[in-house]
GROMACS .gro file of C-alpha atoms in nm:
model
  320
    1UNK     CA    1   6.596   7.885  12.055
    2UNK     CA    2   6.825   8.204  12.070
    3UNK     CA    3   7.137   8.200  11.950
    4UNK     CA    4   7.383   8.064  12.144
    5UNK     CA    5   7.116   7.915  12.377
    6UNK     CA    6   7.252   7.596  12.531
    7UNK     CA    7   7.585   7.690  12.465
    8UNK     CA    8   7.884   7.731  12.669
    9UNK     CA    9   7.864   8.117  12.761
   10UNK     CA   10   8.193   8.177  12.889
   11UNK     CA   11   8.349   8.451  12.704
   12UNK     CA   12   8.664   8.384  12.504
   13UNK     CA   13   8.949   8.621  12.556
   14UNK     CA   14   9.134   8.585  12.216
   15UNK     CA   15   9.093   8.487  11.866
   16UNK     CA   16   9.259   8.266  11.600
   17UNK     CA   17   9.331   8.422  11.245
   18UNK     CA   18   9.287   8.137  11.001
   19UNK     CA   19   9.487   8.372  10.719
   20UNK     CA   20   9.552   8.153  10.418
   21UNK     CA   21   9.678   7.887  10.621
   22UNK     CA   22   9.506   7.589  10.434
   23UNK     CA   23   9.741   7.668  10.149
   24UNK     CA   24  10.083   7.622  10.321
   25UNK     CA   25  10.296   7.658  10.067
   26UNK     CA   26  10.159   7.986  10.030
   27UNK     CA   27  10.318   8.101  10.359
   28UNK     CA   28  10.681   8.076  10.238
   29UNK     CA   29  10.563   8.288   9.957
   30UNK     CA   30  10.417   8.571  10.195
   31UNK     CA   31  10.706   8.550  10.420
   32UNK     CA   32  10.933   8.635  10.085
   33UNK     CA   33  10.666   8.880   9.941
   34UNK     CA   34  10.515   9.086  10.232
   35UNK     CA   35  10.877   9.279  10.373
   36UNK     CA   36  10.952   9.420  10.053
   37UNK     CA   37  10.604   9.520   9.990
   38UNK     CA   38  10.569   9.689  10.311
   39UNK     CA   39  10.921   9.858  10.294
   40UNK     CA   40  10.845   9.961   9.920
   41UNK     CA   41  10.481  10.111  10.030
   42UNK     CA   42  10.588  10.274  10.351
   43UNK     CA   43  10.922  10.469  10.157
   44UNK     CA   44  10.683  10.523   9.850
   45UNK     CA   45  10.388  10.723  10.073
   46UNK     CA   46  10.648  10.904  10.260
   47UNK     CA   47  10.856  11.016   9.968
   48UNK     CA   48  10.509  11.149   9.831
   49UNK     CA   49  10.470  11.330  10.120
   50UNK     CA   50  10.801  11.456  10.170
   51UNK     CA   51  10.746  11.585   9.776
   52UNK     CA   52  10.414  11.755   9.859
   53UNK     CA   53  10.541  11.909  10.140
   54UNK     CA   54  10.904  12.079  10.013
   55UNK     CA   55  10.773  12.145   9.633
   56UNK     CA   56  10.607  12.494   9.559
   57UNK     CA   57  10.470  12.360   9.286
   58UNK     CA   58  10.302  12.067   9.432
   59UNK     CA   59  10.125  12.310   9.690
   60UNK     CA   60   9.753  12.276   9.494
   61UNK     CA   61   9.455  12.105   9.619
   62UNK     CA   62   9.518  11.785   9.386
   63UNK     CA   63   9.847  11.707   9.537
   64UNK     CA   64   9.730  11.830   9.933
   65UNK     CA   65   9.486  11.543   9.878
   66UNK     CA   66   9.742  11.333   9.752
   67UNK     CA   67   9.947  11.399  10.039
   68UNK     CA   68   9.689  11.320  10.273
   69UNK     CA   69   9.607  11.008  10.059
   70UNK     CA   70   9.972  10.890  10.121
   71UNK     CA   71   9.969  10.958  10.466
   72UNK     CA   72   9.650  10.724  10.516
   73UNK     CA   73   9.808  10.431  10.304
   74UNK     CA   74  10.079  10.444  10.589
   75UNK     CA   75   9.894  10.432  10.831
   76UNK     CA   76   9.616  10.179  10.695
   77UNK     CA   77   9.872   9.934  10.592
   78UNK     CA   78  10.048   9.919  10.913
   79UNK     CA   79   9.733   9.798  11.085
   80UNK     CA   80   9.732   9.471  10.908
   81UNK     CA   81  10.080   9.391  10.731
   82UNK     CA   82  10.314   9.395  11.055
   83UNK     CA   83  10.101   9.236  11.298
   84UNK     CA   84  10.059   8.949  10.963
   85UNK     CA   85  10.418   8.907  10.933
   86UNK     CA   86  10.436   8.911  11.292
   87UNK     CA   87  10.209   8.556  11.320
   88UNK     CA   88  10.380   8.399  10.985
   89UNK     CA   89  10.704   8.444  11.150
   90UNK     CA   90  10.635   8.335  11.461
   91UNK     CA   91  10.353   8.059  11.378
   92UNK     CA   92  10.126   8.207  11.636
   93UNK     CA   93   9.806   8.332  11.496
   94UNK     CA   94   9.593   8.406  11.790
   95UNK     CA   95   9.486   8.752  11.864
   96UNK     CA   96   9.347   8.904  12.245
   97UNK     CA   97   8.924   8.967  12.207
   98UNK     CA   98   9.063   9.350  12.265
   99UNK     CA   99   9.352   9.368  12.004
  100UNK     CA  100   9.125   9.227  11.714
  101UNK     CA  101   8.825   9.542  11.862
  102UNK     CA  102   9.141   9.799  11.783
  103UNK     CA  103   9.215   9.663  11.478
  104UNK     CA  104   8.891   9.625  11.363
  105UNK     CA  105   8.863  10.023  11.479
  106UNK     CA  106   9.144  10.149  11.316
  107UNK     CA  107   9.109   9.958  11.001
  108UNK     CA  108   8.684  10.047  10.952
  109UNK     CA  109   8.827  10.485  11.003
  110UNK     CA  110   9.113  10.467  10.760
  111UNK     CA  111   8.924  10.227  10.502
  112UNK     CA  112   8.651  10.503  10.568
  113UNK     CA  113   8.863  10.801  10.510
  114UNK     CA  114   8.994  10.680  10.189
  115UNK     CA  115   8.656  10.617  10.022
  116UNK     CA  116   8.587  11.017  10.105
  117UNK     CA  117   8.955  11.125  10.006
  118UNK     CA  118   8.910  10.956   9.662
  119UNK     CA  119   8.581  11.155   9.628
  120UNK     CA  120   8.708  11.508   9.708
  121UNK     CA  121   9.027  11.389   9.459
  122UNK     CA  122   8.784  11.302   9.200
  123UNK     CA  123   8.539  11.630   9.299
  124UNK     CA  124   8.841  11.824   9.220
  125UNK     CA  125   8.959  11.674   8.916
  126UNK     CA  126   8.589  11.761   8.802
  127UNK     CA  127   8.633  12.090   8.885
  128UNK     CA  128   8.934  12.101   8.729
  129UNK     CA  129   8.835  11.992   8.401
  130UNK     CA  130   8.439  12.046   8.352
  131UNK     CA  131   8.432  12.372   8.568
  132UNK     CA  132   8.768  12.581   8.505
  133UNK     CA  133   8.661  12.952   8.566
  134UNK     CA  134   8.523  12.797   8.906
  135UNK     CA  135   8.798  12.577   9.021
  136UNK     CA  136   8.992  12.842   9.177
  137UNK     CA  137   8.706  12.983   9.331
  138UNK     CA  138   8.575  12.651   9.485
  139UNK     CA  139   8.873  12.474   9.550
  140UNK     CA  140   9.044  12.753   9.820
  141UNK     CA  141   9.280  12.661  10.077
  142UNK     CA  142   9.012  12.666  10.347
  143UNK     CA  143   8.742  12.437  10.148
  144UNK     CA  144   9.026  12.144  10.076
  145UNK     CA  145   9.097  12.201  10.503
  146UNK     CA  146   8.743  12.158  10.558
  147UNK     CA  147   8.744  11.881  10.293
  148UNK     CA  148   9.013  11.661  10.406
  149UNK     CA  149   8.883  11.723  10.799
  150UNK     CA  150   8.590  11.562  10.741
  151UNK     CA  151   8.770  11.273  10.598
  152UNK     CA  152   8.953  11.193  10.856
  153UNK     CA  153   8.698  11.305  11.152
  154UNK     CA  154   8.336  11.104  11.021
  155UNK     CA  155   8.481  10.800  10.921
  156UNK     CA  156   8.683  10.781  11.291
  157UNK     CA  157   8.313  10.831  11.487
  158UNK     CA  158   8.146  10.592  11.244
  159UNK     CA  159   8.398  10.366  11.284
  160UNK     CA  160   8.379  10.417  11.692
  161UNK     CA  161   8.014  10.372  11.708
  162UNK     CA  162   8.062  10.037  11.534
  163UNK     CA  163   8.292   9.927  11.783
  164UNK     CA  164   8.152  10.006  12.042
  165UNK     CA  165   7.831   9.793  11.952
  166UNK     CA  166   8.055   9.508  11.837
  167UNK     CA  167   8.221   9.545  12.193
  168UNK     CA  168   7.883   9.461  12.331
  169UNK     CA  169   7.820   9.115  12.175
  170UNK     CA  170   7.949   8.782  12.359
  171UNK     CA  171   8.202   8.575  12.195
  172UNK     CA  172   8.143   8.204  12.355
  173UNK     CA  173   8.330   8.028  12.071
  174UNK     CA  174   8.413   7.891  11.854
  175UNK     CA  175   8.696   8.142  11.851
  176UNK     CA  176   8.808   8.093  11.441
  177UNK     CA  177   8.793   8.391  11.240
  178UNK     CA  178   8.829   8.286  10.865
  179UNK     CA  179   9.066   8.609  10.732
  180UNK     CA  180   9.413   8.733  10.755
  181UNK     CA  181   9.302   9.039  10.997
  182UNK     CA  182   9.022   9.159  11.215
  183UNK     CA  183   8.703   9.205  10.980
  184UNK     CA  184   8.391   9.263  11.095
  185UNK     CA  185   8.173   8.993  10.932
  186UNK     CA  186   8.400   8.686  11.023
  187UNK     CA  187   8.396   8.851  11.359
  188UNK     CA  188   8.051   8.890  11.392
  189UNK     CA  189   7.930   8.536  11.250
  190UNK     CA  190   8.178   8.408  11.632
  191UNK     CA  191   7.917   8.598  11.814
  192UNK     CA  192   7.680   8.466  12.059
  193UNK     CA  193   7.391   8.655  12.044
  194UNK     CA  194   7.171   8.857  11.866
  195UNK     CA  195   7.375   9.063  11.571
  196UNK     CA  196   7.051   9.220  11.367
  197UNK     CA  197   7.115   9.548  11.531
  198UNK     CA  198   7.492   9.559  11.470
  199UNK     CA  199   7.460   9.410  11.110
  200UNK     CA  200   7.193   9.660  11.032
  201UNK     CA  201   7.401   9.982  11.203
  202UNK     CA  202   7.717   9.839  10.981
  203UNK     CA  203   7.445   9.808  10.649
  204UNK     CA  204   7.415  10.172  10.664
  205UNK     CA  205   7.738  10.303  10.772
  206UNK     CA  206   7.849  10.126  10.466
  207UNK     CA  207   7.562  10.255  10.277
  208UNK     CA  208   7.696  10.619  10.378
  209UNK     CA  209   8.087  10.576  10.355
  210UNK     CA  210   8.110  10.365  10.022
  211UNK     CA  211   7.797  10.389   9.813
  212UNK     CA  212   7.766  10.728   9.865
  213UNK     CA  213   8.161  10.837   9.798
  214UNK     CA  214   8.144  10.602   9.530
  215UNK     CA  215   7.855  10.737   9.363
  216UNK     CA  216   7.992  11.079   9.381
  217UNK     CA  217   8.300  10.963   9.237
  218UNK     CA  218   8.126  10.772   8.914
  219UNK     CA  219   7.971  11.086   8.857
  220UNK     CA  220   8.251  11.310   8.863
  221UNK     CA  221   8.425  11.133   8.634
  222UNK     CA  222   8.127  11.021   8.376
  223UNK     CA  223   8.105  11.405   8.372
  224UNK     CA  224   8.484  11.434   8.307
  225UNK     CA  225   8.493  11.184   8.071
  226UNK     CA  226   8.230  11.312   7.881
  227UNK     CA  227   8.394  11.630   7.883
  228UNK     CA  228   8.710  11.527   7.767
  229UNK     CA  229   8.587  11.364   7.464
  230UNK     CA  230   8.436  11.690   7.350
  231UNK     CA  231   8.786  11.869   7.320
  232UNK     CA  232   8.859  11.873   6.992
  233UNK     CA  233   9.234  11.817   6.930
  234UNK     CA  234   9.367  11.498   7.039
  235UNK     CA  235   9.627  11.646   7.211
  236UNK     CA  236   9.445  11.880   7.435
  237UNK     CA  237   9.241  11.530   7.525
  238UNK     CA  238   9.537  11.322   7.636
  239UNK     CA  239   9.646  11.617   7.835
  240UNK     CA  240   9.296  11.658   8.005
  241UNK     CA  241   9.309  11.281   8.071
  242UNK     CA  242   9.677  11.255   8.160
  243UNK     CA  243   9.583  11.461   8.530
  244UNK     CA  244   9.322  11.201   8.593
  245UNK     CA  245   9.397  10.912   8.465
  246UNK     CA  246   9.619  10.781   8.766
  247UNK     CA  247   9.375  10.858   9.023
  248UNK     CA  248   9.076  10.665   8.819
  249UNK     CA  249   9.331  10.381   8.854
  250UNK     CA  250   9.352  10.385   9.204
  251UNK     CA  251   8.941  10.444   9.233
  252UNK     CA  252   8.905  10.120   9.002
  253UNK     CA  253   9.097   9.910   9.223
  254UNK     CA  254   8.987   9.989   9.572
  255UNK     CA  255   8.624  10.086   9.495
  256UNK     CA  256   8.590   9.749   9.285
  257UNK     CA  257   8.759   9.514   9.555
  258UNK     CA  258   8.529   9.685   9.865
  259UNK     CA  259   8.214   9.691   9.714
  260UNK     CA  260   8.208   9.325   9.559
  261UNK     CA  261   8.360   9.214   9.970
  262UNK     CA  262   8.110   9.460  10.175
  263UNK     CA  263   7.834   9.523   9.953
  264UNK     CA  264   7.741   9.167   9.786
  265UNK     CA  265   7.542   8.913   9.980
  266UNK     CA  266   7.751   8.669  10.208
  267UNK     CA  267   7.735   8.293  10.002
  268UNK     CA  268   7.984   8.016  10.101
  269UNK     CA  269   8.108   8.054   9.768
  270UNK     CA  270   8.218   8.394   9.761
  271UNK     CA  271   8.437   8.353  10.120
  272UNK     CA  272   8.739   8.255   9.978
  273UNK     CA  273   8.732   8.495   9.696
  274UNK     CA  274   8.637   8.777   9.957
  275UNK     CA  275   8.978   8.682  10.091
  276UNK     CA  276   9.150   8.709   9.818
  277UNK     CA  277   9.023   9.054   9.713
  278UNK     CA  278   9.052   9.194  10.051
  279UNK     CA  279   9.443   9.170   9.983
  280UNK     CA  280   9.372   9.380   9.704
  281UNK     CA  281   9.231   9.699   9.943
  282UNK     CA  282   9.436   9.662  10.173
  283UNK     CA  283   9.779   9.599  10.023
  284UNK     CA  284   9.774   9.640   9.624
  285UNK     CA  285   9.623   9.972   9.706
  286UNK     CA  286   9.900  10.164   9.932
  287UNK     CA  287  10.117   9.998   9.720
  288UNK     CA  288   9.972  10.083   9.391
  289UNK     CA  289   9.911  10.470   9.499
  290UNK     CA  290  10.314  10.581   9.553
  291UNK     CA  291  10.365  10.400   9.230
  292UNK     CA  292  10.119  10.507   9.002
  293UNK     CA  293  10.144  10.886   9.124
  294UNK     CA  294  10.530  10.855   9.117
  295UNK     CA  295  10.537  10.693   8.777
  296UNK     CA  296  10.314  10.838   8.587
  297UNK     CA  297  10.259  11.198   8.704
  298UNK     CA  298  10.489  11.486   8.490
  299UNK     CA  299  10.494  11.736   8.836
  300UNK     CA  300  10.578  11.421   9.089
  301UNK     CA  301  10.867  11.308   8.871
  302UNK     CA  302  10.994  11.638   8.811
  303UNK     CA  303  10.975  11.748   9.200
  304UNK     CA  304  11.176  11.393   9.288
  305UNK     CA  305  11.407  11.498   8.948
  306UNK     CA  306  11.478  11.829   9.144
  307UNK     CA  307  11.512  11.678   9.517
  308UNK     CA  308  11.752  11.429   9.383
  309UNK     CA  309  11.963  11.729   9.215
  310UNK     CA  310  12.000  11.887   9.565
  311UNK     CA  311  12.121  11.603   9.709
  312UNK     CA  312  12.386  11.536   9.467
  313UNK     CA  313  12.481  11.922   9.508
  314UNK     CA  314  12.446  11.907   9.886
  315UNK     CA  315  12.675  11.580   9.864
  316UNK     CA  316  12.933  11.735   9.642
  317UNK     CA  317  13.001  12.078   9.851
  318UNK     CA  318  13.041  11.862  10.164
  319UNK     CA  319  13.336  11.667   9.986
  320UNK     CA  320  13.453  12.039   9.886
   0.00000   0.00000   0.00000
């Protein structure tokens, strides 16, 4: 027998987000938690932005990518964190069939773009440090364009074609998805039908966006690494490390998280942790970039050092 042979076929029209709520004290703590994070990641991104955008010195191809980095934590983080604080607040946690499908959209493109935007960070960081006398060469205004294009643009028509297939399947119930947001395995695992073909289209989108980004990423910086331990003077190899050292943070945490959710095979066992971790890539993450670049980056600190002057100034000649 077929799947969902001898079952009620009657399409559902909406879905319920489980979340976390078999822990319910946990709620109160997400109600108190989730604002401020949100607020704090938000102002964070957009202050790096606003940096990258008004400081000369910030105009390279590290910080354009960092800028466009920011912008897709906005972005990506304001697909799941509102409409979560919107169902904790109001107790509702049912979704429309067609809400969860743009979600589930938005969410697969931006989680996309970031895997390639951490590559080209960590292809020019390589550059940077393995390849001097080439970097300026390579890494022209054009190329980072072309670069950060892509980014954005593959990862939107992958993420499209998925959609669309998931679009096709029949939801008959039961209508539980067991996560805090639209994800496509929960989602598919509701479906009615035959899934082989959109499990095995997903297998090697994956196989393309995170594998592949993540493999070129390893590489760049095994080659970096390696590189910066043949400098002789320990100075020069805290300096060499010092301009990549925040971004390998960032690659730990959301390459780590993803591949042990997407990559690993589905057991029972490994659900709840999946959970868990997912809050890792898709809140630590925007959360952790503003920070880490803000806090421990020399030119970001000293371009917020220098907006903050000409605010005081501005603020002083108006009381003049």
């Amino acid at each position: 027998m077929g799947k969902g042979e001898g079952e009620n076929q009657t399409s559902i029209t909406e879905f319920i987000l489980l979340g976390f709520g078999n822990v319910p004290e946990l709620q109160v703590l997400l109600l108190l938690l989730l604002p401020v994070i949100y607020v704090v990641t938000v102002a964070g991104n957009i202050l790096i932005i606003v940096l990258v955008a008004s400081d000369q010195h910030l105009h390279t191809p590290m910080y354009f990518f960092l800028g466009n980095l920011s912008c897709l934590e906005t972005c990506y983080i304001s697909t799941i964190l509102p409409r979560l604080l919107a169902r904790l607040l109001r107790g509702n946690r049912t979704i429309s069939v067609n809400g969860c499908f743009i979600q589930l959209h938005f969410f697969g493109s931006l989680v996309g773009a970031e895997c390639y935007l951490l590559a080209a960070m960590s292809y020019d960081r390589y550059l940077a440090i393995c390849k001097p006398l080439h970097y300026a060469a390579r890494m022209k205004g054009r190329f980072c364009l072309q670069l950060a294009a892509r980014s954005w643009l593959w990862p939107f028509v992958a993420s499209t074609l998925l959609v669309c297939l998931v679009s096709q399947l029949i939801f008959c119930g039961p209508n539980e998805i067991d996560h805090f947001f639209c994800d496509f395995t929960p989602m598919t695992k509701l479906s009615c039908n035959d899934t082989n073909l959109v499990i095995l289209v997903s297998f090697i989108l994956c196989s393309i966006e995170v594998l592949s980004t993540f493999i070129l990423t390893v590489t760049s910086y095994i080659s970096i690494i390696t590189t910066i331990l043949r400098i002789p003077s320990t100075t020069g190899r805290k300096k060499a490390f010092s301009t990549c050292s925040s971004h390998l943070m960032v690659v730990t945490i959301f390459f780590g998280t993803l591949i042990i959710v997407y990559m690993l095979p589905d057991f029972a066992v490994l659900r709840d942790l999946n959970k868990v971790l997912s809050v890792f890539y898709t809140v630590l993450t925007p959360l952790a970039n503003p920070l880490i670049y803000s806090l421990r980056n020399r030119e970001v600190k000293e371009a917020m050092r220098k907006v903050i002057q000409t605010m005081r100034h501005s603020q002083k000649f108006r009381w003049i």
